[in-house]
Tab-separated table of C-alpha atoms in Angstrom:
chain	number	residue	atom	x	y	z
A	1	MET	CA	77.044	116.870	187.008
A	2	LEU	CA	76.437	116.880	183.279
A	3	ILE	CA	79.229	114.451	182.485
A	4	ASP	CA	79.007	110.836	183.602
A	5	TRP	CA	82.484	109.430	183.092
A	6	PHE	CA	81.219	105.879	182.908
A	7	THR	CA	78.894	106.909	180.153
A	8	VAL	CA	81.708	108.751	178.432
A	9	ALA	CA	83.846	105.631	178.539
A	10	ALA	CA	80.956	103.503	177.333
A	11	GLN	CA	80.202	105.885	174.510
A	12	ILE	CA	83.843	105.909	173.450
A	13	VAL	CA	83.751	102.151	173.294
A	14	ASN	CA	80.405	102.260	171.514
A	15	PHE	CA	81.735	104.732	169.001
A	16	LEU	CA	84.844	102.691	168.277
A	17	ILE	CA	82.681	99.604	167.842
A	18	LEU	CA	80.454	101.558	165.489
A	19	VAL	CA	83.504	102.683	163.509
A	20	ALA	CA	84.599	99.077	163.173
A	21	LEU	CA	81.118	97.874	162.231
A	22	LEU	CA	80.551	100.568	159.660
A	23	LYS	CA	83.974	100.017	158.236
A	24	HIS	CA	83.095	96.378	157.790
A	25	PHE	CA	79.496	96.732	156.652
A	26	LEU	CA	79.474	100.088	154.893
A	27	TYR	CA	82.712	101.736	153.854
A	28	GLY	CA	84.600	98.602	152.880
A	29	PRO	CA	81.924	97.129	150.566
A	30	ILE	CA	80.867	100.475	149.154
A	31	ILE	CA	84.412	101.585	148.423
A	32	ALA	CA	85.232	98.158	147.003
A	33	ALA	CA	82.181	98.329	144.745
A	34	MET	CA	82.980	101.867	143.680
A	35	THR	CA	86.598	100.969	143.014
A	36	ALA	CA	85.571	97.903	141.057
A	37	ARG	CA	83.172	100.016	139.018
A	38	GLU	CA	85.820	102.676	138.463
A	39	VAL	CA	88.268	99.998	137.352
A	40	ARG	CA	85.627	98.525	135.103
A	41	ILE	CA	84.634	101.898	133.693
A	42	GLU	CA	88.280	102.766	133.212
A	43	ALA	CA	88.777	99.450	131.445
A	44	ASN	CA	85.716	100.123	129.316
A	45	LEU	CA	86.965	103.609	128.552
A	46	SER	CA	90.384	102.267	127.714
A	47	GLU	CA	88.795	99.657	125.495
A	48	ALA	CA	86.608	102.326	123.962
A	49	ARG	CA	89.675	104.484	123.339
A	50	GLN	CA	91.438	101.559	121.719
A	51	LYS	CA	88.371	100.789	119.652
A	52	ARG	CA	88.095	104.421	118.728
A	53	LEU	CA	91.749	104.409	117.748
A	54	LYS	CA	91.176	101.295	115.692
A	55	ALA	CA	88.048	102.825	114.219
A	56	GLU	CA	89.971	105.956	113.307
A	57	GLN	CA	92.692	103.828	111.762
A	58	ALA	CA	90.048	101.831	109.913
A	59	GLU	CA	88.412	105.066	108.833
A	60	ALA	CA	91.731	106.374	107.571
A	61	SER	CA	92.338	103.087	105.796
A	62	LEU	CA	88.874	103.181	104.298
A	63	ASN	CA	89.382	106.766	103.234
A	64	ASN	CA	92.621	105.791	101.544
A	65	ARG	CA	90.871	102.871	99.913
A	66	MET	CA	88.059	105.155	98.803
A	67	ARG	CA	90.587	107.554	97.318
A	68	GLU	CA	92.278	104.668	95.509
A	69	ILE	CA	88.919	103.439	94.246
A	70	GLU	CA	88.052	106.947	93.120
A	71	GLN	CA	91.349	107.221	91.303
A	72	GLN	CA	90.781	103.811	89.734
A	73	ARG	CA	87.289	104.877	88.770
A	74	GLN	CA	88.587	108.048	87.172
A	75	GLY	CA	91.243	106.027	85.367
A	76	MET	CA	88.659	103.519	84.191
A	77	LEU	CA	86.384	106.326	83.036
A	78	ILE	CA	89.217	107.889	81.069
A	79	GLU	CA	90.166	104.503	79.629
A	80	ALA	CA	86.511	103.765	78.811
A	81	GLY	CA	86.231	107.158	77.120
A	82	ARG	CA	89.364	106.441	75.149
A	83	GLN	CA	88.111	103.004	74.113
A	84	ALA	CA	84.699	104.433	73.245
A	85	GLU	CA	86.393	107.068	71.095
A	86	ALA	CA	88.494	104.417	69.375
A	87	TYR	CA	85.432	102.227	68.899
A	88	LYS	CA	83.533	105.197	67.513
A	89	ARG	CA	86.352	105.868	65.073
A	90	GLU	CA	86.381	102.207	64.121
A	91	LEU	CA	82.616	102.224	63.588
A	92	PHE	CA	82.903	105.396	61.521
A	93	SER	CA	85.638	103.765	59.488
A	94	GLN	CA	83.564	100.624	58.988
A	95	ALA	CA	80.516	102.696	58.066
A	96	ARG	CA	82.612	104.723	55.659
A	97	GLN	CA	83.975	101.527	54.131
A	98	GLU	CA	80.491	100.099	53.845
A	99	VAL	CA	79.258	103.296	52.252
A	100	ASP	CA	82.209	103.216	49.883
A	101	GLU	CA	81.478	99.589	49.103
A	102	ILE	CA	77.803	100.318	48.512
A	103	ARG	CA	78.743	103.291	46.407
A	104	ARG	CA	81.236	101.194	44.487
A	105	LYS	CA	78.666	98.466	43.934
A	106	TRP	CA	76.116	101.042	42.963
A	107	ALA	CA	78.567	102.589	40.544
A	108	ALA	CA	79.419	99.143	39.169
A	109	SER	CA	75.734	98.336	38.861
A	110	LEU	CA	75.114	101.667	37.204
A	111	GLN	CA	78.034	101.081	34.884
A	112	GLN	CA	76.737	97.599	34.093
A	113	GLU	CA	73.259	98.918	33.434
A	114	ARG	CA	74.715	101.645	31.299
A	115	GLU	CA	76.736	99.099	29.390
A	116	ILE	CA	73.731	96.865	28.982
A	117	PHE	CA	71.695	99.841	27.874
A	118	LEU	CA	74.393	100.904	25.420
A	119	LYS	CA	74.763	97.358	24.177
A	120	ASP	CA	71.047	97.061	23.739
A	121	LEU	CA	71.004	100.491	22.145
A	122	LYS	CA	73.739	99.480	19.758
A	123	GLN	CA	71.991	96.263	18.850
A	124	ARG	CA	68.726	98.078	18.372
A	125	LEU	CA	70.582	100.699	16.347
A	126	VAL	CA	72.088	98.023	14.171
A	127	ARG	CA	68.756	96.327	13.810
A	128	GLU	CA	67.073	99.619	12.946
A	129	VAL	CA	69.816	100.512	10.493
A	130	LEU	CA	69.581	97.103	8.889
A	131	ALA	CA	65.817	97.263	8.887
A	132	ILE	CA	65.871	100.702	7.298
A	133	SER	CA	68.481	99.518	4.813
A	134	GLY	CA	66.461	96.421	4.040
A	135	GLN	CA	63.293	98.481	3.713
A	136	THR	CA	65.105	100.889	1.448
A	137	LEU	CA	66.522	98.101	-0.650
A	138	ARG	CA	63.138	96.410	-0.706
A	139	GLU	CA	61.507	99.522	-1.983
A	140	MET	CA	64.333	100.082	-4.412
A	141	GLY	CA	64.461	96.477	-5.522
A	142	ASN	CA	62.959	95.509	-8.957
A	143	VAL	CA	63.578	93.133	-11.839
A	144	GLU	CA	66.217	95.323	-13.386
A	145	LEU	CA	68.219	95.424	-10.262
A	146	GLU	CA	67.658	91.724	-9.993
A	147	LYS	CA	69.080	91.212	-13.493
A	148	GLN	CA	72.199	93.183	-12.686
A	149	LEU	CA	72.685	91.232	-9.469
A	150	ILE	CA	72.210	87.967	-11.375
A	151	GLU	CA	74.862	89.080	-13.819
A	152	VAL	CA	77.229	89.720	-10.983
A	153	PHE	CA	76.258	86.316	-9.525
A	154	LEU	CA	76.960	84.562	-12.784
A	155	ASP	CA	80.344	86.316	-13.068
A	156	ARG	CA	81.270	85.176	-9.560
A	157	LEU	CA	80.031	81.707	-10.364
A	158	ARG	CA	82.384	81.539	-13.277
A	159	LEU	CA	85.240	82.871	-11.210
A	160	LEU	CA	84.524	80.433	-8.409
A	161	ALA	CA	87.592	78.647	-7.022
A	162	PRO	CA	87.970	75.030	-8.267
A	163	GLU	CA	87.876	73.536	-4.759
A	164	GLU	CA	84.648	75.349	-4.022
A	165	GLN	CA	83.234	74.179	-7.323
A	166	GLU	CA	84.193	70.619	-6.352
A	167	THR	CA	82.568	70.940	-2.967
A	168	ILE	CA	79.322	72.148	-4.454
A	169	ARG	CA	79.465	69.480	-7.060
A	170	GLU	CA	79.755	66.764	-4.433
A	171	SER	CA	76.939	68.320	-2.444
A	172	VAL	CA	74.750	68.248	-5.517
A	173	LYS	CA	75.547	64.578	-6.042
A	174	ASP	CA	74.595	63.821	-2.458
A	175	GLN	CA	71.196	65.456	-3.107
A	176	GLY	CA	70.539	63.294	-6.083
A	177	GLY	CA	71.735	65.747	-8.769
A	178	GLY	CA	69.350	68.673	-8.038
A	179	LEU	CA	69.795	72.176	-6.719
A	180	LEU	CA	67.611	75.124	-5.871
A	181	ILE	CA	67.775	78.701	-7.188
A	182	ASN	CA	66.170	81.257	-4.797
A	183	THR	CA	65.402	84.771	-6.032
A	184	ALA	CA	63.533	87.785	-4.683
A	185	PHE	CA	61.406	88.194	-7.757
A	186	GLU	CA	59.889	85.873	-10.353
A	187	LEU	CA	62.480	85.717	-13.150
A	188	PRO	CA	61.774	85.907	-16.845
A	189	GLU	CA	62.274	82.754	-18.793
A	190	GLU	CA	65.389	83.842	-20.745
A	191	ILE	CA	67.152	84.701	-17.517
A	192	ARG	CA	66.163	81.366	-16.056
A	193	LYS	CA	67.621	79.553	-19.071
A	194	LYS	CA	70.755	81.627	-18.824
A	195	ILE	CA	71.126	80.682	-15.189
A	196	VAL	CA	70.412	76.988	-15.873
A	197	ALA	CA	73.004	77.026	-18.646
A	198	ALA	CA	75.613	78.634	-16.434
A	199	VAL	CA	74.934	76.222	-13.544
A	200	ARG	CA	75.017	73.125	-15.717
A	201	SER	CA	78.250	74.256	-17.397
A	202	GLN	CA	79.814	74.772	-14.016
A	203	PHE	CA	78.530	71.778	-12.010
A	204	GLY	CA	77.207	69.195	-14.451
A	205	VAL	CA	74.919	69.051	-17.468
A	206	ASP	CA	72.483	66.527	-16.117
A	207	LEU	CA	71.532	68.165	-12.905
A	208	SER	CA	68.003	69.481	-12.365
A	209	VAL	CA	67.362	73.121	-11.409
A	210	ARG	CA	64.313	74.356	-9.536
A	211	PHE	CA	63.399	78.069	-9.042
A	212	VAL	CA	61.729	79.522	-5.934
A	213	THR	CA	61.189	83.101	-4.759
A	214	SER	CA	61.750	84.582	-1.280
A	215	GLU	CA	61.190	88.182	-0.121
A	216	LYS	CA	63.922	87.796	2.504
A	217	LEU	CA	66.521	88.148	-0.136
A	218	LEU	CA	65.367	91.734	-0.886
A	219	ALA	CA	67.309	91.560	-4.121
A	220	GLY	CA	69.799	89.054	-5.537
A	221	ILE	CA	70.076	85.269	-6.002
A	222	GLU	CA	71.009	82.186	-3.984
A	223	LEU	CA	72.201	78.788	-5.112
A	224	LEU	CA	71.275	76.110	-2.570
A	225	THR	CA	72.342	72.480	-2.389
A	226	GLY	CA	71.683	70.125	0.500
A	227	SER	CA	74.514	71.444	2.618
A	228	ARG	CA	76.031	74.370	0.716
A	229	LYS	CA	74.823	77.821	-0.328
A	230	LEU	CA	76.223	80.234	-2.858
A	231	ALA	CA	74.496	83.632	-2.694
A	232	TRP	CA	74.726	87.161	-3.986
A	233	SER	CA	71.804	89.100	-2.508
A	234	MET	CA	71.141	92.243	-0.535
A	235	GLY	CA	69.636	90.186	2.317
A	236	SER	CA	72.741	88.081	2.739
A	237	PHE	CA	74.820	91.180	2.379
A	238	LEU	CA	72.929	92.920	5.138
A	239	ASP	CA	73.166	89.749	7.293
A	240	SER	CA	76.906	89.627	6.890
A	241	LEU	CA	77.024	93.388	7.566
A	242	GLY	CA	75.046	92.918	10.804
A	243	GLU	CA	77.348	90.107	11.861
A	244	SER	CA	80.381	92.232	11.090
A	245	VAL	CA	78.958	95.167	13.115
A	246	SER	CA	78.154	92.858	16.067
A	247	GLU	CA	81.685	91.453	15.999
A	248	ALA	CA	83.073	94.972	15.863
A	249	PHE	CA	80.940	95.973	18.947
A	250	GLN	CA	82.086	92.896	20.872
A	251	GLU	CA	85.714	93.661	20.143
A	252	LEU	CA	85.117	97.281	21.248
A	253	GLU	CA	83.562	96.104	24.582
A	254	LYS	CA	86.445	93.743	25.210
A	255	SER	CA	88.919	96.503	24.651
A	256	GLU	CA	86.942	98.839	27.020
A	257	GLN	CA	86.823	96.159	29.749
A	258	GLY	CA	90.520	95.532	29.329
B	1	MET	CA	65.093	120.183	185.067
B	2	GLU	CA	67.635	117.585	184.088
B	3	LEU	CA	69.942	118.101	181.166
B	4	GLY	CA	70.916	114.969	179.280
B	5	LEU	CA	69.883	111.357	179.512
B	6	ASP	CA	72.578	110.001	181.812
B	7	HIS	CA	70.425	110.203	184.888
B	8	TRP	CA	67.818	107.951	183.280
B	9	VAL	CA	69.206	104.613	184.461
B	10	LEU	CA	67.445	101.522	183.289
B	11	CYS	CA	69.616	98.814	184.866
B	12	ARG	CA	72.481	98.764	187.278
B	13	TRP	CA	75.069	96.039	187.937
B	14	GLY	CA	77.405	97.466	190.531
B	15	PRO	CA	79.327	100.294	188.887
B	16	VAL	CA	77.925	99.370	185.513
B	17	ARG	CA	74.808	101.306	184.624
B	18	LEU	CA	72.688	101.000	181.549
B	19	ASN	CA	71.242	104.441	181.054
B	20	ALA	CA	69.108	105.911	178.268
B	21	THR	CA	72.136	107.484	176.555
B	22	ILE	CA	73.782	104.133	176.036
B	23	LEU	CA	70.504	102.509	175.089
B	24	TYR	CA	69.687	105.069	172.435
B	25	THR	CA	73.274	104.875	171.219
B	26	TRP	CA	72.872	101.144	170.760
B	27	LEU	CA	69.633	101.754	168.981
B	28	VAL	CA	71.266	104.152	166.564
B	29	MET	CA	74.180	101.743	166.105
B	30	ALA	CA	71.774	98.884	165.440
B	31	VAL	CA	69.833	100.903	162.874
B	32	LEU	CA	73.004	102.004	161.122
B	33	VAL	CA	74.525	98.547	161.014
B	34	LEU	CA	71.267	96.982	159.897
B	35	LEU	CA	70.748	99.499	157.111
B	36	SER	CA	74.375	99.132	156.046
B	37	TRP	CA	74.111	95.381	155.938
B	38	LEU	CA	70.847	95.490	154.035
B	39	ALA	CA	72.223	97.951	151.538
B	40	THR	CA	75.589	96.304	150.977
B	41	ARG	CA	74.689	92.604	150.991
B	42	ARG	CA	74.019	92.597	147.238
B	43	LEU	CA	76.261	95.251	145.824
B	44	SER	CA	76.501	95.610	142.124
B	45	THR	CA	79.737	96.477	140.374
B	46	ASP	CA	78.297	97.082	136.943
B	47	GLU	CA	76.591	100.185	135.644
B	48	ARG	CA	73.129	99.342	137.023
B	49	VAL	CA	72.832	99.830	140.778
B	50	SER	CA	69.955	99.758	143.205
B	51	PRO	CA	68.621	103.070	144.591
B	52	TRP	CA	69.893	102.211	148.083
B	53	GLN	CA	73.342	101.435	146.803
B	54	ASN	CA	73.236	104.592	144.773
B	55	LEU	CA	72.298	106.612	147.852
B	56	LEU	CA	75.080	105.074	149.931
B	57	GLU	CA	77.590	105.577	147.150
B	58	VAL	CA	76.601	109.209	146.911
B	59	LEU	CA	76.925	109.544	150.681
B	60	VAL	CA	80.298	107.814	150.902
B	61	GLY	CA	81.563	109.497	147.760
B	62	SER	CA	80.544	112.924	149.042
B	63	MET	CA	82.274	112.281	152.341
B	64	LYS	CA	85.429	111.129	150.575
B	65	GLU	CA	85.393	114.177	148.362
B	66	GLN	CA	84.835	116.492	151.310
B	67	ILE	CA	87.698	114.905	153.240
B	68	ARG	CA	89.915	115.095	150.155
B	69	GLN	CA	89.171	118.780	149.727
B	70	ILE	CA	90.033	119.490	153.352
B	71	THR	CA	93.062	117.252	153.724
B	72	GLN	CA	94.354	117.331	150.142
B	73	GLN	CA	95.297	113.723	150.793
B	74	ASP	CA	93.986	110.275	150.137
B	75	PRO	CA	90.714	110.296	152.112
B	76	GLU	CA	90.397	106.568	152.747
B	77	PRO	CA	92.422	106.369	155.974
B	78	PHE	CA	90.256	109.133	157.476
B	79	LEU	CA	86.947	107.947	156.085
B	80	PRO	CA	85.928	105.373	158.728
B	81	PHE	CA	86.507	107.741	161.635
B	82	ILE	CA	85.288	111.013	160.130
B	83	GLY	CA	82.458	109.332	158.248
B	84	THR	CA	81.244	107.516	161.320
B	85	LEU	CA	81.286	110.751	163.306
B	86	PHE	CA	79.114	112.409	160.674
B	87	ILE	CA	76.731	109.499	160.190
B	88	PHE	CA	76.304	108.871	163.906
B	89	ILE	CA	75.546	112.478	164.753
B	90	SER	CA	73.390	112.896	161.663
B	91	PHE	CA	71.308	109.772	162.348
B	92	SER	CA	71.031	110.626	166.020
B	93	SER	CA	69.408	113.850	164.942
B	94	LEU	CA	67.318	112.338	162.111
B	95	LEU	CA	65.728	109.717	164.318
B	96	THR	CA	64.105	112.425	166.429
B	97	VAL	CA	61.232	112.290	163.948
B	98	PHE	CA	60.108	109.158	165.805
B	99	PRO	CA	58.127	109.905	168.961
B	100	GLY	CA	59.704	108.759	172.219
B	101	TYR	CA	63.180	108.830	170.805
B	102	HIS	CA	65.870	110.988	172.346
B	103	PRO	CA	69.156	111.616	170.567
B	104	PRO	CA	72.262	110.321	172.381
B	105	THR	CA	73.935	113.577	171.532
B	106	TYR	CA	71.535	115.221	173.961
B	107	SER	CA	73.971	113.961	176.587
B	108	LEU	CA	77.162	115.887	177.289
B	109	SER	CA	78.759	112.544	178.019
B	110	THR	CA	78.165	111.424	174.451
B	111	THR	CA	79.454	114.633	172.889
B	112	SER	CA	82.424	114.555	175.248
B	113	ALA	CA	83.128	110.971	174.259
B	114	LEU	CA	83.043	111.964	170.593
B	115	ALA	CA	85.316	114.924	171.314
B	116	VAL	CA	87.706	112.682	173.199
B	117	CYS	CA	87.749	110.354	170.228
B	118	ALA	CA	88.585	113.314	167.984
B	119	LEU	CA	91.260	114.343	170.474
B	120	ALA	CA	92.697	110.841	170.391
B	121	ALA	CA	92.476	110.679	166.628
B	122	VAL	CA	94.821	113.637	166.253
B	123	PRO	CA	97.851	111.878	167.753
B	124	PHE	CA	96.703	108.550	166.320
B	125	TYR	CA	96.776	109.764	162.741
B	126	GLY	CA	99.810	111.948	163.452
B	127	ILE	CA	101.831	109.062	164.812
B	128	ALA	CA	100.595	106.763	162.067
B	129	ARG	CA	101.684	109.309	159.516
B	130	GLN	CA	104.925	110.659	160.995
B	131	GLY	CA	106.008	108.218	163.634
B	132	LEU	CA	105.908	108.609	167.443
B	133	ARG	CA	109.118	110.563	167.866
B	134	ALA	CA	108.454	113.068	165.146
B	135	TYR	CA	104.908	113.624	166.329
B	136	LEU	CA	105.863	114.218	169.950
B	137	GLY	CA	108.569	116.604	168.808
B	138	HIS	CA	105.771	118.772	167.474
B	139	TYR	CA	104.690	119.603	171.048
B	140	LEU	CA	108.151	120.917	171.858
B	141	ALA	CA	108.331	123.219	168.869
B	142	PRO	CA	109.581	125.825	168.634
B	143	THR	CA	110.756	125.580	172.278
B	144	VAL	CA	110.001	123.420	175.245
B	145	LEU	CA	108.207	126.395	176.762
B	146	MET	CA	105.413	125.952	174.216
B	147	LEU	CA	104.500	122.490	175.533
B	148	PRO	CA	101.842	123.697	178.001
B	149	PHE	CA	100.274	125.851	175.324
B	150	HIS	CA	100.089	122.958	172.918
B	151	ILE	CA	98.465	120.797	175.568
B	152	ILE	CA	96.006	123.546	176.463
B	153	SER	CA	95.229	123.977	172.777
B	154	GLU	CA	94.419	120.307	172.370
B	155	LEU	CA	92.208	120.234	175.450
B	156	SER	CA	90.401	123.430	174.491
B	157	ARG	CA	89.636	121.985	171.107
B	158	THR	CA	88.126	118.930	172.720
B	159	LEU	CA	86.107	121.042	175.109
B	160	SER	CA	84.859	123.357	172.372
B	161	LEU	CA	83.849	120.434	170.174
B	162	SER	CA	81.929	118.667	172.898
B	163	VAL	CA	80.244	121.744	174.273
B	164	ARG	CA	79.300	123.074	170.822
B	165	LEU	CA	77.565	119.876	169.808
B	166	PHE	CA	75.940	119.346	173.200
B	167	GLY	CA	74.822	122.972	173.342
B	168	ASN	CA	73.192	122.846	169.952
B	169	VAL	CA	71.383	119.581	170.564
B	170	MET	CA	70.349	120.579	174.059
B	171	SER	CA	69.127	123.994	172.942
B	172	GLY	CA	67.033	122.399	170.248
B	173	ALA	CA	65.463	119.959	172.677
B	174	LEU	CA	64.868	122.662	175.265
B	175	MET	CA	63.366	125.057	172.751
B	176	GLY	CA	61.066	122.296	171.497
B	177	THR	CA	59.921	121.552	175.022
B	178	ILE	CA	59.396	125.191	175.930
B	179	LEU	CA	57.583	126.068	172.697
B	180	LEU	CA	55.392	122.989	173.062
B	181	ALA	CA	54.293	124.364	176.404
B	182	VAL	CA	53.785	127.910	175.113
B	183	VAL	CA	52.408	127.371	171.614
B	184	PRO	CA	51.199	123.796	171.423
B	185	LEU	CA	50.193	123.820	167.759
B	186	PHE	CA	52.121	124.293	164.509
B	187	PHE	CA	55.101	126.246	165.833
B	188	PRO	CA	56.839	123.267	167.519
B	189	LEU	CA	56.613	121.437	164.202
B	190	VAL	CA	58.500	124.207	162.464
B	191	MET	CA	61.053	124.206	165.219
B	192	GLN	CA	61.333	120.437	164.936
B	193	LEU	CA	62.110	120.774	161.221
B	194	LEU	CA	64.615	123.467	162.035
B	195	GLU	CA	66.196	121.167	164.578
B	196	LEU	CA	66.574	118.468	161.947
B	197	LEU	CA	68.418	120.936	159.753
B	198	ILE	CA	70.557	122.155	162.653
B	199	GLY	CA	71.365	118.550	163.539
B	200	GLN	CA	72.680	117.921	160.018
B	201	ILE	CA	74.690	121.109	160.104
B	202	GLN	CA	76.147	120.177	163.452
B	203	ALA	CA	77.083	116.745	162.188
B	204	PHE	CA	78.820	118.361	159.256
B	205	ILE	CA	80.590	120.939	161.439
B	206	PHE	CA	81.729	118.348	163.963
B	207	ALA	CA	83.122	116.101	161.259
B	208	VAL	CA	84.814	118.948	159.427
B	209	LEU	CA	86.388	120.337	162.605
B	210	ALA	CA	87.662	116.918	163.612
B	211	THR	CA	89.175	116.552	160.176
B	212	VAL	CA	90.792	119.956	160.365
B	213	TYR	CA	92.264	119.216	163.778
B	214	ILE	CA	93.710	115.936	162.611
B	215	VAL	CA	95.149	117.357	159.435
B	216	SER	CA	96.384	120.665	160.811
B	217	ALA	CA	98.457	118.947	163.456
B	218	ALA	CA	100.116	116.747	160.879
B	219	GLN	CA	100.664	119.581	158.443
B	220	ALA	CA	102.059	121.929	161.066
B	221	HIS	CA	104.735	119.376	161.645
B	222	GLU	CA	105.366	118.712	157.989
B	223	GLU	CA	105.720	122.406	157.164
B	224	LYS	CA	108.777	122.539	159.353
B	225	LYS	CA	110.409	119.751	157.431
B	226	ARG	CA	109.893	121.098	153.900
B	227	PRO	CA	109.670	124.603	152.449
B	228	ARG	CA	106.160	125.766	151.951
B	229	VAL	CA	105.143	126.088	148.356
B	230	LYS	CA	102.222	128.300	147.610
B	231	GLY	CA	100.146	127.697	144.573
B	232	PRO	CA	96.792	126.578	143.358
B	233	ASP	CA	97.838	122.928	143.298
B	234	THR	CA	99.272	122.693	146.818
B	235	GLY	CA	97.252	121.343	149.676
B	236	ASN	CA	98.024	124.111	152.121
B	237	ARG	CA	95.551	126.745	151.101
B	238	GLU	CA	92.360	124.900	152.086
B	239	SER	CA	93.712	123.676	155.367
B	240	ASP	CA	95.084	127.087	156.207
B	241	GLU	CA	91.713	128.521	155.543
B	242	TYR	CA	89.980	126.048	157.794
B	243	GLY	CA	92.789	126.269	160.347
B	244	GLY	CA	92.452	130.026	160.433
B	245	LYS	CA	88.795	129.745	161.192
B	246	VAL	CA	89.266	127.250	164.005
B	247	ILE	CA	92.365	128.657	165.663
């Protein structure tokens, strides 16, 4: 007999016991561990999905922010370009103004130098003209001319205004009753006496007269007291001419500046 | 020549006999329980697991997946019974690598006991799933006249299961013995390796057939209650395929 029914019954019991034991020691713990791991992995995956979702949202937010920053950057670049252009224009304007100012100053300086040069030229011209005139008169001057000039002087002396005669007279008194006759050339004696007679008849008979010569006069005669001078000479004439020309130039400059 | 281990009685207390079949069964049970305890006493639930735990998880996970593919249902209610069938038969065969060991399945009593358990599991799971009345009504369908045929079908399944497993294990042991006598060197080793492979295949076949019996009985009853829907997502195709092979 191949089948022992006692053994069959015992094996059935053994098998059921083994099922119970393995269920307790093997399947239960293993399945519990696997389930716990699955739950944990699922939780991790869920968390990962949520984090991924958050990361995607953050990425989208960052992308938006980046776009905004890029737009701001473009706007700032445009604004900076505009400001740079305005600043450049301002600098150009300032430079142009400075150049204009420098040019204006240069022109003013040039004008001033020109005026100075012209003024100097005019003065030198006057001096040269006077010098040439004086030289000419000096070369032309002689005793005959001197005599004619003395005649003119004596005529003017006689026609002198009374108040001027009085002034000279008082000046002579202040000098102790003497006066000085200055001529360009040494005068002959008769002319000297004629002059002394004319002076004494005009200003007093007791006054003393002294004669001196001076080349500055060129030609003519001067009557000198302590503080007064009565002259008719080419030198004084040229002096007064130079003064008149200088005054005329000054008036011309004033009118040009005005 | 004696077939099986039942005649090898070690102790006797009246009608109670401790024979080699029961002893080796206890040995296998002890090894299985000890290994299970050792492997599961410090289980890890995080991502880093020990190699033993990994091996057991692969084993249990593969069994669950296989049961799910066959039953198209939640495999956990079936796992302790079907899984224990597979592991017991598989380890009984694996331990033959140790000299002096004889597999309990070399006894027709053991294979019959396993077949009886499978026979009992069919109504057990059927009643648990459908209730006693509905399950028993299955034996009377479509008419009362079919009752003897249903009963014969159940018994023939049990007989075929037990004899198939016993025949395979016995043939392996006998061929090993005979070849050892004829060609003492090398060839018995190859046959021994082949026997290990056959033992694993038999464990797989026994477990799969038990699963198919359990599920086909329940589904045959359920198909009467609801219209059958064919499609890639329904659970009927796989079981029909297996059922067709068995029946």
